[in-house]
Amino acid sequence: MAPKTTPEVGGMGHSIKRKEDPRFIRGKGTYVDDVVLPGMLYLDIVRSPFAHAKIKKIDSTKALAIPGVLAVITGKDLEKYNLHWMPTLMSDTQMVLPVEKVMYQAQEVAAVLATTRYGAADGVAAVEVEYEPLPVVVDPKKALEPGAPVLRTDKKDKKDNHIWHWEWGNKADTDRAFTEADVTVKQDIYIPRIHVASIETCGCVAHWDKVQDKLTVWMTTQAPHAIRTVFALVAGHVGLEEHKIRVISPDIGGGFGGKVPVYPGYVIAVAASVLTGKPVKWIEDRMENLQADSFARDYHITAELAAKKDGTLTALRIKTLADHGYTDAAANPSKFPAGLFHVCTGSYDLKAAHVEVDGAYTNKPPGGIAYRCSFRVTEAVHTIERMTDLMAHQLGIDPAEFRIKNFIKPEQFPYKSALGWEYDSGNYAGALRKAMDTIGYADLRREQAEKRQRGELMGIGISSFTEIVGAGPSKHFDILGLKMFDSCEIRVHPTGKAIARFGTKSQGQGHETTYAQILAEELGIPAKDIKVEEGDTDTAPYGLGTYASRSTPVAGAAAAVASRKILDKARKIAAHLLEAAPEDLVYEPGKFSVKGTPDRSKTIQDIAFAAYTNHPQGMEAGLEAVSYYDPPNLTYPFGSYICVVDIDKGTGEVKVRRFVAIDDCGNIINPMIVEGQVHGGLSMGFAPALYEEISYDEIGNVQGGSFIDYLLPTAVETPKWETGNTVTPSPHHPLGAKGVGESATVGAPAAIANAVVDALWHLGVRHVDIPITPPKIWRLLREKGITE
Ligand code: CDP
């Protein structure tokens, strides 16, 4: 679709350069660690070497003797103010600092406050802690066995490690469909723990100003308003009421869901600032970030799919065990303990489905964050895309043909899934056909057949995913009771320039550019004349923040609605200036003119000036509006990815030779930014498919706690992405847009895993869990006797 506005105005569809980049490229961004205040103190944290142990004694004597060390804060100190525990976003409880025992390796044990960062680190090394090790539970299956040590002894009535059972869908219909099915497939799938590993670790600067009676916290948070409310709920009783708290999220170096939770370090820094009356900085290092911050995934899934002989899919049945570590600190909407996992019927017209999920406690850090996915959608997509492929191969039908046969058809939208979601729009076959044409699917299948004759291992994998983003309609979505709307406030200045403030917070996604483009599209004010601000609770309207690709579906919609409120007033002012009736004016972006006499017109800049200098009698001055947008539904972006792999029989290495990604996120605001989002997302899908995993040994030692063991692919390993798109607008979003930030992370792993299984199917391989590492494949090849 051709853009409605000129390149100078830069509305939707223009690839204008990112407004935020000049400061980033020049190293002039302001991240939390750039905030330096006079008299600032530094906090560092003593962490547990044990995964489960009683704390018998904490001796601070040697630490306090180090020059510059001012205090060692323990759980007992916080207990005096009832601040040693805090609520998690899923209404579980999490220790700020322990009083009795630690529950995972690298858990916070005590905090050292010093006048320098080095002094604080020296203090940490000098704190002496006496532990008594306790039995460790690492495997969530064993955690649920009778007789397993009960971990949450703080919960008086807790007699086991089971957190919750949750189920969704129609069990009877699903079981019947399985009984009646001609073909069924069943597979255990493990989606391992991984870490967001964003460039910037977490941290904060807390400043309690006694004179102003005000706490300001600069912090790495994706949801500043919600955090302010949580702080007030936790510490209101000691005088930190919400109006006295200002949370500022400055520039953030990547969040990906990992910067949604409240980490103990934030709370200890705030407590330390309140106790000392001085600003306190806490910045975690890379190993603390990898070992102690919330993790993603860790789902043990057993999935079954049923079909008729002719290849029509009929039903899906899933049982899952979710390892949450020692507390359920997932950032899911309250109503859905397994997030939006029940979008697991994916892009297929399945008549029946039933999902069961159980949560378990183990001696690991809290898990369950939504790592660049809308609350467990990656887990859902990986499962359905692996299962669909398994069924296609089982039936001997080409996986592309099989998908096209079973897709929800364009005319079926809005489509109600067997698990209750109402998909807004889609053309799944359109995206898959485009991907097949782009990659030359038929030729690749011919090449594969020839290579197989020669004993070479080549595979082609498809993933045709459906995402679910834009949480969410407030009737279903809240976090800790806070409804999941989002907001935009616009002020147009007399000279026709504007400022727009949002309840979201960009962590690299380019909101300063794309939100300005939405205003440019609606108001006709050039994007360069619009300042976008986010992340300051004292100035921005209340919103739930940026995660789960919700910014465009929710705050982007708020920007359009607020702009339209401004246009309503602008029309009246224009009518006054043109001495015409408001209904006799026609609007094109940036200009009202009188019907039939286009040269009688007023620009938005004329109107803005008049709003402060010559507004009609009886009308309030000014040109401002605010919208708190409650979406009527979620948006359902989708795409089809095709991946070609070659497997080295000597080393077991999987090489991604080609990867074509066709995405559909409805109407696009900035094509260049969308392409960038897809590139980044694909890389973050490629990484867990082949490299990333955090595992634990039997006594709870973390494996993968530094970048020596936790493998991130670099630009050298990452394939060249071939991207494209189709456009199927969302019918309910004011701009027809859907989210896109996470689509590629969600969709990519299954395409890679399916390609690997496709390469090995003729050898009897039915499934390989991610990460698909060379040793894993090499062992498989050796079992089959075909290693070189
Ligand atoms: O919530 P988050 O910003 O992570 O995700 P998003 O709403 O999917 O947006 C990611 C980036 O892509 C933002 O800068 C959006 O404005 C942009 N985008 C776009 O230009 N067109 C779309 N249809 C969707 C997103």
Coordinates of C-alpha atoms in Angstrom, one line a residue, residues 89 221-229 249 252 256-257 259-260 331 375 469-472 479 482-488 502-507 509 511 515 534-537 540-556 628-629 742:
L89 CA 4.0 -10.7 39.7
T221 CA 12.6 -1.6 33.9
Q222 CA 10.2 -2.3 31.0
A223 CA 7.2 -1.4 33.0
P224 CA 8.0 1.8 35.1
H225 CA 4.4 2.5 36.2
A226 CA 3.6 -1.0 37.3
I227 CA 6.9 -1.1 39.2
R228 CA 6.1 2.2 41.0
T229 CA 2.8 0.7 42.1
S249 CA 13.6 4.1 32.8
I252 CA 17.7 0.5 28.1
F256 CA 13.2 -9.0 26.1
G257 CA 11.0 -9.7 29.1
K259 CA 13.5 -6.5 32.8
V260 CA 9.9 -6.9 33.7
A331 CA 5.2 -12.1 34.3
F375 CA 3.8 -15.2 27.5
V469 CA 0.1 -10.1 20.9
G470 CA -1.4 -6.9 22.4
A471 CA -2.3 -7.9 25.9
G472 CA -4.8 -7.1 26.4
I479 CA -1.1 -8.2 36.2
L482 CA -3.7 -3.8 37.1
K483 CA -5.7 -3.9 33.8
M484 CA -3.6 -4.2 30.7
F485 CA -4.5 -1.0 28.8
D486 CA -1.9 1.4 27.6
S487 CA -1.8 5.1 27.1
C488 CA -0.7 8.1 25.0
F502 CA 3.4 7.0 26.5
G503 CA 3.0 4.4 29.3
T504 CA 5.3 2.0 27.4
K505 CA 9.1 1.9 27.3
S506 CA 11.3 1.2 24.3
Q507 CA 14.4 -1.0 24.9
Q509 CA 12.6 -1.1 19.3
H511 CA 9.4 3.9 19.6
Y515 CA 5.1 6.6 17.5
E534 CA 8.4 7.3 27.6
G535 CA 9.6 5.8 30.9
D536 CA 9.1 8.6 33.5
T537 CA 6.2 8.0 35.9
A540 CA 4.0 9.9 31.3
P541 CA 0.4 8.7 31.6
Y542 CA -0.1 5.4 33.4
G543 CA 0.6 2.3 31.3
L544 CA 1.6 -1.3 31.7
G545 CA 4.8 -1.1 29.8
T546 CA 6.6 -2.8 26.9
Y547 CA 6.8 -6.5 26.6
A548 CA 4.9 -9.2 24.7
S549 CA 5.0 -7.1 21.5
R550 CA 2.1 -5.0 23.0
S551 CA 3.4 -1.5 22.2
T552 CA 2.0 -1.2 18.7
P553 CA -1.3 -3.1 19.3
V554 CA -2.0 -1.1 22.5
A555 CA 0.0 2.1 22.9
G556 CA 0.2 2.6 19.1
Y628 CA -6.1 5.0 27.7
Y629 CA -6.7 2.3 25.1
E742 CA 8.7 -11.2 18.8

